[in-house]
XYZ file of C-alpha atoms in Angstrom:
653
model
C 121.711 66.516 139.009
C 121.280 63.583 136.637
C 117.689 63.158 137.812
C 117.002 66.824 137.102
C 118.345 67.055 133.580
C 117.481 63.601 132.280
C 114.685 61.069 132.382
C 111.148 62.448 132.531
C 112.192 66.084 131.938
C 114.771 65.371 129.264
C 112.430 66.362 126.386
C 111.626 69.650 128.105
C 115.276 70.592 128.503
C 116.031 69.345 125.011
C 113.398 71.715 123.606
C 114.752 74.665 125.621
C 118.279 73.894 124.423
C 117.076 73.507 120.825
C 115.248 76.839 120.897
C 118.225 78.711 122.340
C 120.658 77.048 119.912
C 118.559 77.847 116.815
C 118.010 81.406 118.081
C 121.772 81.751 118.347
C 122.083 80.645 114.727
C 119.393 83.116 113.618
C 121.199 85.943 115.417
C 124.489 85.045 113.717
C 122.749 85.015 110.333
C 121.082 88.396 110.868
C 124.375 89.777 112.181
C 126.089 88.692 108.959
C 123.331 90.257 106.838
C 123.745 93.561 108.706
C 127.516 93.531 109.092
C 128.124 96.624 106.947
C 125.808 98.695 109.151
C 127.146 97.578 112.529
C 129.800 99.369 114.589
C 131.949 96.263 114.949
C 133.689 95.826 118.306
C 134.268 93.068 120.852
C 132.117 94.860 123.423
C 129.189 95.178 121.013
C 129.420 91.473 120.117
C 129.389 90.524 123.792
C 126.374 92.739 124.460
C 124.434 91.556 121.421
C 124.868 87.853 122.119
C 124.607 87.980 125.919
C 121.417 90.022 125.803
C 120.221 87.829 122.956
C 120.748 84.703 125.079
C 118.811 86.365 127.914
C 115.771 87.041 125.701
C 116.008 83.690 123.884
C 115.989 81.803 127.184
C 113.019 83.819 128.421
C 110.981 82.939 125.317
C 111.998 79.278 125.513
C 110.741 79.186 129.100
C 107.508 80.997 128.206
C 106.880 78.516 125.402
C 107.660 75.607 127.735
C 105.193 76.632 130.434
C 102.301 74.583 129.110
C 104.509 71.496 128.692
C 106.129 71.562 132.126
C 102.709 72.232 133.647
C 101.549 69.059 131.911
C 104.559 67.144 133.251
C 103.709 68.294 136.749
C 100.015 67.452 136.505
C 100.142 64.012 134.850
C 100.028 61.202 137.450
C 103.024 58.870 137.495
C 100.949 55.818 136.636
C 99.976 57.344 133.259
C 103.560 58.123 132.203
C 104.570 56.248 129.060
C 101.023 55.288 128.169
C 99.307 55.990 124.850
C 97.642 59.141 126.199
C 100.957 60.497 127.478
C 102.713 59.819 124.182
C 99.948 61.374 122.077
C 99.818 64.520 124.224
C 103.622 64.784 124.431
C 104.177 64.424 120.689
C 101.325 66.816 119.979
C 102.482 69.523 122.421
C 106.110 69.255 121.338
C 105.089 69.335 117.679
C 103.084 72.516 118.260
C 105.943 74.148 120.192
C 108.487 73.254 117.522
C 106.193 74.340 114.689
C 105.526 77.763 116.275
C 109.201 78.203 117.110
C 110.545 77.249 113.698
C 107.817 79.207 111.911
C 108.797 82.328 113.873
C 112.459 81.723 113.033
C 111.727 81.386 109.318
C 109.420 84.440 109.354
C 112.159 86.594 110.876
C 114.123 86.680 107.619
C 111.512 88.266 105.283
C 110.490 90.649 108.073
C 114.131 91.654 108.582
C 114.548 92.049 104.829
C 111.529 94.386 104.704
C 112.010 96.399 107.908
C 115.476 95.520 109.313
C 113.923 94.912 112.726
C 112.635 92.077 114.817
C 108.863 91.650 114.900
C 107.317 94.906 116.087
C 104.043 96.827 116.096
C 103.733 96.344 112.322
C 103.548 92.580 112.823
C 100.967 93.120 115.575
C 98.829 95.388 113.398
C 98.909 93.031 110.430
C 97.481 90.142 112.448
C 94.206 92.064 112.664
C 93.755 92.045 108.895
C 93.913 88.338 108.100
C 92.682 88.481 104.491
C 95.303 90.949 103.249
C 98.129 89.388 105.245
C 97.474 85.750 104.351
C 96.785 86.589 100.705
C 99.990 88.618 100.586
C 101.975 85.744 102.091
C 100.338 83.285 99.706
C 101.125 85.456 96.667
C 104.653 86.401 97.756
C 106.099 83.112 99.011
C 105.945 79.393 98.057
C 103.731 78.359 100.985
C 103.588 74.587 100.248
C 107.390 74.480 100.081
C 107.733 76.463 103.307
C 105.314 74.156 105.140
C 107.209 71.135 103.802
C 110.470 72.613 105.072
C 108.917 73.298 108.484
C 107.680 69.715 108.904
C 110.985 68.377 107.586
C 112.894 70.361 110.223
C 110.563 69.122 112.951
C 111.081 65.550 111.731
C 114.876 66.031 111.792
C 114.706 67.356 115.355
C 112.577 64.370 116.379
C 115.135 62.011 114.807
C 117.937 63.704 116.742
C 115.944 63.456 119.969
C 115.318 59.778 119.302
C 119.008 59.071 118.639
C 119.858 60.813 121.906
C 117.292 58.632 123.693
C 115.328 61.708 124.722
C 111.913 60.130 124.114
C 112.838 56.841 125.781
C 113.955 58.637 128.933
C 110.874 60.849 128.886
C 108.491 57.907 128.781
C 110.303 55.457 131.102
C 111.026 57.552 134.190
C 107.993 57.886 136.501
C 108.863 60.464 139.187
C 106.506 61.054 142.086
C 104.729 64.373 142.511
C 107.377 65.779 144.895
C 110.122 64.981 142.412
C 108.141 66.584 139.594
C 107.488 69.633 141.749
C 111.223 69.824 142.517
C 111.859 70.054 138.766
C 109.067 72.470 137.952
C 109.342 75.043 140.768
C 112.753 76.432 139.686
C 111.503 76.710 136.111
C 108.344 78.462 137.234
C 110.329 80.843 139.444
C 112.748 81.752 136.641
C 109.836 82.193 134.205
C 108.123 84.571 136.651
C 111.362 86.521 137.114
C 111.639 86.921 133.360
C 108.004 88.049 133.250
C 108.651 90.861 135.710
C 112.173 91.918 134.726
C 112.651 91.103 131.026
C 111.770 94.255 129.088
C 112.549 94.962 125.455
C 114.102 98.288 126.442
C 117.003 96.362 128.015
C 118.116 95.586 124.462
C 118.147 99.244 123.438
C 121.638 100.029 124.655
C 123.213 101.351 121.450
C 122.699 104.395 119.231
C 123.026 101.906 116.354
C 119.539 100.531 115.736
C 120.827 97.353 114.072
C 122.745 96.406 117.228
C 119.643 96.958 119.352
C 117.473 94.822 117.097
C 120.060 92.034 116.967
C 120.054 91.949 120.765
C 116.329 91.181 120.783
C 114.276 88.071 120.224
C 111.587 88.233 117.547
C 108.824 86.554 119.551
C 109.611 88.597 122.653
C 109.568 91.797 120.583
C 106.204 90.812 119.117
C 104.553 90.404 122.507
C 106.267 93.535 123.788
C 104.719 95.493 120.896
C 101.362 93.834 121.553
C 101.531 94.967 125.180
C 102.528 98.556 124.369
C 100.325 99.242 121.346
C 99.389 102.643 122.765
C 101.816 105.217 124.143
C 100.628 108.043 126.372
C 102.776 111.084 125.671
C 102.925 112.506 129.199
C 103.820 109.106 130.665
C 106.682 108.250 128.340
C 108.072 111.492 126.873
C 109.745 114.647 128.057
C 107.227 117.388 128.720
C 107.001 121.114 129.324
C 104.367 122.936 131.371
C 101.298 122.949 129.134
C 101.102 126.728 129.117
C 104.711 127.022 127.914
C 104.284 124.307 125.278
C 101.230 126.033 123.782
C 102.921 129.425 123.868
C 105.845 128.052 121.853
C 103.713 126.177 119.322
C 101.278 129.052 118.791
C 104.162 131.356 117.959
C 105.510 128.694 115.594
C 102.217 128.125 113.755
C 101.144 131.733 113.194
C 101.944 132.996 109.676
C 101.820 136.511 108.224
C 98.345 136.102 106.719
C 96.821 134.671 109.900
C 95.438 135.794 113.250
C 94.162 133.820 116.238
C 90.422 133.771 116.772
C 90.897 134.000 120.561
C 93.731 134.313 123.042
C 93.091 131.280 125.231
C 96.386 129.526 125.953
C 95.440 126.233 124.280
C 93.477 127.691 121.335
C 95.307 127.342 118.005
C 92.403 128.288 115.687
C 93.500 130.937 113.187
C 91.734 132.966 110.538
C 93.602 132.724 107.229
C 93.249 135.652 104.821
C 93.191 135.269 101.050
C 91.854 137.081 97.985
C 90.386 136.136 94.602
C 89.512 132.614 95.702
C 89.591 129.740 93.243
C 87.636 126.504 93.691
C 88.908 123.915 91.202
C 88.338 120.206 91.594
C 91.178 118.627 93.580
C 92.487 115.090 93.137
C 95.002 114.010 95.774
C 96.916 110.877 94.777
C 98.869 109.179 97.563
C 101.276 106.734 95.915
C 102.203 103.705 97.977
C 105.865 103.557 99.134
C 107.131 106.084 96.589
C 110.591 107.143 97.776
C 112.325 110.200 96.360
C 115.329 108.052 95.459
C 113.281 106.266 92.790
C 113.469 109.476 90.724
C 116.247 110.408 88.339
C 116.021 113.890 89.891
C 117.539 112.385 93.052
C 120.168 110.169 91.439
C 118.328 107.036 90.313
C 119.619 105.703 86.977
C 117.035 102.958 86.352
C 114.493 105.153 84.522
C 111.683 103.921 86.772
C 109.554 107.072 86.872
C 109.561 108.845 83.483
C 105.892 109.841 83.742
C 106.128 111.300 87.219
C 109.247 113.264 86.313
C 107.702 114.574 83.091
C 104.736 115.838 85.104
C 107.038 117.334 87.745
C 108.748 119.495 85.111
C 105.392 121.061 84.335
C 104.238 121.351 87.948
C 104.931 122.958 91.278
C 107.494 120.394 92.416
C 108.671 120.005 96.033
C 112.188 118.603 96.138
C 112.831 118.658 99.898
C 109.709 117.233 101.523
C 109.758 114.602 104.263
C 107.085 112.072 105.212
C 106.034 112.117 108.835
C 106.137 108.339 109.212
C 106.840 104.934 107.739
C 103.346 103.564 107.100
C 100.371 104.381 104.886
C 98.179 105.413 107.819
C 100.822 107.957 108.837
C 100.791 109.426 105.350
C 96.998 109.621 105.416
C 97.133 111.272 108.827
C 99.680 113.824 107.624
C 97.783 114.665 104.436
C 94.303 114.922 105.973
C 94.824 116.019 109.590
C 98.093 117.894 108.970
C 99.383 117.149 112.480
C 102.697 115.858 113.833
C 102.964 112.044 114.081
C 101.933 111.489 117.698
C 103.420 108.372 119.401
C 101.791 104.963 119.219
C 99.223 104.180 116.578
C 98.362 106.664 113.880
C 95.195 108.618 114.640
C 93.709 106.899 111.567
C 93.740 103.635 113.525
C 92.645 104.943 116.917
C 89.155 104.890 118.365
C 87.158 108.115 118.705
C 88.758 109.648 115.602
C 85.593 110.800 113.843
C 84.765 114.477 113.177
C 88.312 115.694 113.776
C 89.283 119.069 112.383
C 90.944 118.217 109.079
C 91.218 119.340 105.484
C 87.734 117.811 105.103
C 86.403 120.436 107.525
C 87.771 123.191 105.325
C 86.750 121.558 102.047
C 83.170 120.957 103.180
C 82.814 124.631 104.104
C 83.923 125.386 100.542
C 81.088 123.109 99.326
C 83.313 120.297 98.038
C 82.015 116.769 97.446
C 84.505 114.397 99.146
C 85.473 110.869 98.041
C 88.019 108.364 99.339
C 89.049 105.824 96.690
C 90.908 102.695 97.758
C 91.503 99.580 95.664
C 91.305 97.191 98.608
C 88.751 96.852 101.377
C 88.953 100.065 103.392
C 88.324 98.063 106.556
C 92.080 97.512 106.455
C 93.890 99.846 108.870
C 90.534 101.429 109.832
C 90.605 103.587 106.690
C 86.862 103.565 106.038
C 85.981 104.473 109.609
C 88.481 107.312 109.579
C 87.599 108.804 106.189
C 83.888 108.147 106.626
C 84.091 109.835 110.017
C 85.507 112.965 108.371
C 82.661 113.094 105.834
C 84.174 111.319 102.827
C 82.122 109.014 100.633
C 83.836 105.611 100.430
C 84.689 103.870 97.146
C 86.421 100.575 97.871
C 86.581 96.850 97.151
C 83.929 95.966 99.712
C 84.577 92.394 100.921
C 81.731 92.377 103.417
C 83.297 94.274 106.312
C 80.552 96.711 107.343
C 80.985 100.308 108.388
C 80.181 101.246 111.957
C 76.625 102.448 112.494
C 78.126 105.638 113.913
C 79.667 106.530 110.556
C 77.153 108.353 108.391
C 78.443 108.215 104.839
C 77.828 106.599 101.463
C 79.810 103.550 100.409
C 80.161 102.439 96.796
C 81.591 99.005 96.053
C 84.043 98.421 93.212
C 82.335 95.547 91.384
C 84.023 92.438 89.972
C 83.297 93.482 86.380
C 85.262 96.709 86.973
C 88.435 94.848 87.926
C 91.067 93.790 85.393
C 93.725 92.757 87.942
C 93.752 92.205 91.705
C 96.179 90.921 94.324
C 96.199 90.664 98.115
C 96.112 94.410 98.672
C 93.513 95.301 96.084
C 92.972 96.208 92.458
C 95.804 97.490 90.298
C 96.463 101.219 90.039
C 94.937 101.426 86.562
C 91.634 100.132 87.937
C 91.764 102.586 90.850
C 92.261 105.445 88.412
C 89.319 104.162 86.385
C 87.202 104.585 89.513
C 88.528 108.115 89.888
C 87.458 108.996 86.352
C 84.081 107.281 86.796
C 83.142 109.319 89.872
C 84.736 112.518 88.552
C 82.464 112.229 85.523
C 79.470 111.878 87.834
C 80.451 114.603 90.307
C 81.460 117.118 87.651
C 77.809 117.298 86.599
C 76.814 118.546 90.034
C 76.861 122.229 90.820
C 79.806 121.872 93.210
C 83.532 121.046 93.045
C 84.832 117.612 94.039
C 87.797 116.394 96.067
C 89.172 112.877 95.685
C 91.718 111.148 97.915
C 93.103 108.180 95.942
C 95.274 105.622 97.736
C 97.202 103.378 95.329
C 98.235 99.789 96.150
C 100.382 98.343 93.352
C 103.774 99.359 94.781
C 103.503 96.789 97.548
C 104.629 93.207 97.976
C 103.953 90.854 96.139
C 104.734 93.550 93.510
C 102.310 92.079 90.968
C 100.373 93.900 88.248
C 98.815 93.286 84.812
C 101.022 91.669 82.201
C 102.282 93.541 79.162
C 102.405 96.989 80.729
C 106.140 97.512 81.236
C 109.370 95.896 80.078
C 110.281 94.458 83.488
C 109.503 91.135 85.169
C 107.000 91.258 88.012
C 107.975 90.519 91.589
C 110.482 93.246 92.451
C 110.064 96.633 94.068
C 111.634 98.302 91.024
C 109.172 96.735 88.588
C 106.248 97.730 90.823
C 107.509 101.318 90.914
C 107.762 101.381 87.133
C 104.249 99.968 86.803
C 102.729 102.471 89.241
C 104.449 105.230 87.262
C 103.059 103.760 84.019
C 99.541 103.689 85.495
C 99.881 107.333 86.575
C 100.945 108.321 83.059
C 97.965 106.513 81.533
C 95.620 108.185 84.000
C 96.847 111.674 83.152
C 96.478 110.946 79.416
C 92.866 109.901 79.951
C 91.849 112.777 82.237
C 93.230 115.311 79.753
C 90.395 114.296 77.433
C 87.715 115.027 80.044
C 85.794 118.326 80.104
C 86.486 118.733 83.835
C 90.289 118.456 83.442
C 90.920 122.164 82.839
C 89.320 122.973 86.190
C 91.071 120.221 88.174
C 94.395 120.224 90.004
C 96.284 117.052 90.885
C 98.279 116.783 94.107
C 100.575 113.763 93.698
C 102.636 112.664 96.697
C 103.993 109.538 98.399
C 102.435 108.189 101.568
C 105.901 107.164 102.830
C 109.182 105.749 101.562
C 109.761 102.187 100.428
C 112.264 101.507 103.188
C 112.565 102.931 106.690
C 115.397 100.808 108.026
C 118.882 102.006 108.756
C 121.519 102.531 111.386
C 119.589 105.098 113.377
C 116.274 104.895 115.174
C 115.025 107.457 112.649
C 116.812 107.487 109.290
C 116.098 110.846 107.736
C 116.954 109.873 104.162
C 114.258 107.197 104.323
C 111.578 109.848 104.822
C 112.435 111.927 101.744
C 109.454 111.898 99.376
C 108.544 113.689 96.127
C 105.408 115.822 95.830
C 103.875 118.023 93.151
C 100.836 120.136 92.342
C 99.964 119.599 88.672
C 97.673 121.633 86.408
C 97.374 124.659 88.698
C 97.024 127.518 86.228
C 99.972 126.100 84.251
C 102.357 127.063 87.052
C 105.855 125.588 86.868
C 108.049 125.959 89.915
C 110.646 123.984 91.832
C 110.476 124.516 95.602
C 113.603 123.487 97.488
C 112.518 124.529 100.975
C 112.775 121.959 103.764
C 109.138 121.121 104.499
C 106.911 118.477 106.028
C 104.225 116.301 104.465
C 101.724 118.071 106.761
C 102.373 121.333 104.875
C 101.209 120.119 101.472
C 97.458 120.735 101.692
C 97.706 124.093 103.539
C 100.025 125.137 100.714
C 97.417 124.065 98.140
C 94.836 126.217 99.959
C 97.334 129.080 99.827
C 97.727 128.757 96.077
C 93.926 128.898 95.796
C 93.885 132.115 97.879
C 91.311 130.770 100.315
C 89.867 132.575 103.303
C 89.239 129.967 105.989
C 89.683 129.000 109.618
C 92.355 126.458 110.450
C 93.492 124.343 113.365
C 96.018 122.459 111.253
C 99.677 122.261 112.256
C 100.677 122.369 108.595
C 101.811 125.701 107.143
C 101.688 127.426 103.776
C 105.123 126.772 102.331
C 105.132 129.944 100.232
C 104.648 132.161 103.266
C 107.151 130.192 105.317
C 110.266 132.178 106.188
C 113.720 130.567 105.841
C 114.113 130.264 109.613
C 110.730 128.476 109.813
C 111.684 125.582 107.522
C 111.407 122.243 109.327
C 110.281 118.659 108.937
C 108.457 116.570 111.521
C 109.554 112.934 111.365
C 108.669 109.996 113.563
C 108.011 106.323 113.905
C 105.944 104.359 116.367
C 108.012 105.350 119.424
C 110.583 107.953 118.426
C 109.756 111.486 117.298
C 111.931 114.167 115.781
C 112.290 117.632 114.306
C 114.696 118.406 111.458
C 115.595 122.086 111.287
C 118.556 123.462 109.364
C 121.312 120.896 109.875
C 120.083 119.803 113.298
C 117.858 116.863 114.110
C 116.323 116.784 117.572
C 114.920 113.437 118.664
C 112.707 112.570 121.635
C 111.949 109.006 122.705
C 109.736 107.054 125.079
C 112.430 106.982 127.753
C 112.018 110.734 128.326
C 115.342 111.354 126.599
C 116.297 114.021 124.064
C 119.081 113.391 121.546
C 120.612 115.934 119.195
C 122.337 115.189 115.897
C 123.971 117.021 113.026
C 122.513 115.900 109.708
C 124.673 115.939 106.588
C 122.102 115.870 103.773
C 124.668 115.355 101.003
C 126.449 112.409 102.633
C 123.238 111.215 104.319
C 124.867 110.655 107.694
C 124.062 111.755 111.223
C 126.426 112.472 114.071
C 125.275 112.636 117.653
C 126.259 115.815 119.453
C 126.016 117.383 122.900
C 125.078 121.035 122.541
C 123.442 123.018 125.339
C 122.730 125.825 122.880
C 120.021 123.679 121.244
C 117.612 124.021 124.160
C 115.202 126.113 122.068
C 115.081 123.367 119.421
C 114.424 120.797 122.126
C 111.570 122.869 123.516
C 110.109 123.390 120.048
C 110.252 119.656 119.337
C 108.591 118.783 122.630
C 105.947 121.498 122.124
C 104.929 120.191 118.700
C 104.393 116.620 119.875
C 103.122 117.346 123.369
C 100.384 119.723 122.251
C 99.303 117.516 119.342
C 99.060 114.497 121.655
C 97.206 116.488 124.302
C 94.737 117.867 121.773
C 93.774 114.432 120.473
C 93.649 112.802 123.912
C 91.396 115.489 125.377
C 89.125 115.868 122.350
C 90.392 119.313 121.333
C 90.941 118.138 117.756
C 87.211 117.572 117.363
C 85.348 120.027 115.143
C 83.731 122.734 117.231
C 80.689 122.950 114.957
């Protein structure tokens, strides 16, 4: 036994022990940070830390593979030589650097999302400019690197004091002895490869406990492996005919009729009268939660401009975002579909020429523009919007559009920028672009539609100096700045000749925080929305509605006759028993209706909860009488997923 755990392989086992020990410390720290949200019990502690040890050991072994392969391959006569020492110190330095870096990175990620690394971390690695600039602007990178190398040095000192290096370089086992050491490690590593699955850690209805049971690196690679989720493979299904029958009945409103009776055809003719065709500016505000507003209990006076506008608008007080990321908000506002599992449709291949609000707007002769203060290459925005027929106005950093996308792209030039951070230009500059192109388009003999995506309410929470009476760097100050910029924009557009014939749809893309006790935390999907300057209408709408309903409701206010394949509904025609909100994240999907929340997940399970909106708590229930709600939930998501997968969302002409 002494020959196994000491001598030549002592550094290997020291690294494995170090990784597991530090992981244990990280788990304790995250547990302490989340203590108020955990259902404390001895059983839960045992499960969290035993499962955590299982995943930590698996990652330590995965990381060690290259080093123990080297130990096996290096001939005995070269052990302890200069080459061996250089390679050993280099490999161990790399392993320790990656390990410690991942440990350090877990804390800001947990602070932001209250999860281990997941699909968000995977997605962000694609967009290196935005991510590295954001990190550079948000954190003291030189200090962090110094800390990392200091920790590695300390570990090396400890290894040296324990004679780990001396034993590693003095023992010269023969190949059979080395093979005797390596084979068990290789076997255990292979067993972990086949049997260690992140779902093993999802044993609790408390999401914090599940995440604490995981390992960050393991979760990252698990998300990388499962970046796409096929609905029929992972979720509960109904016979397709039944699912379409249910959803068609759900979608049809009083002023609509189906164009044909085929079982999977959802195209409806919508009847209106006395059509209006004003210019439409849709402003999607980054991470703008309802609880930032005084209307919903906030006492920090962060959004005086938004709330002043809301009082003179059609204001939706009970709207819920479909997801937790910007691309989900874009999907909901343009495609008006439920949030299908896996990546947002905005980020998927083959997403051009989908039936969307652009289809309807183009038939009404609207000129379409997408305005984004960063490079729209990020999150595939330009490909998506360009593929729907929008002209692109963005901070072009040299990432070209696909040749398949036929659209015009206008770069925001350096001399048009007063402030810029990792994510793009400040909101004031984005609004300047809106006014610039509105001035141009208003001279054409056609109305215009603008989709503006703001960026300022995003880490590192930086913006121009002297705008508000708060210090930069916090979410609250960024919210107040983005509200200030909105107020300045409205003041400016009121002076323009096209203002009187322009309506402004102002809504959040998603909330600032999605984390919580449950897999889906309903309160963290509550967003404000308004329609401003629509014939001076002032109205507060308290119906429970989804983000996908906003644009169909705008079309309803404009009394349009059109064909639709959207899942969104006109809120004003919606009957009380039709009120619902579709809410999801990457893997879990749900339907909120009345006080019930029905949730389906990628383990083919259905969970039912009672939602107390006032206390903002959920309670899991078993109720066989909710079978109709379960079928409705499944039908929404199953048909939407099937329609995209099989190309049925594509425009027919």
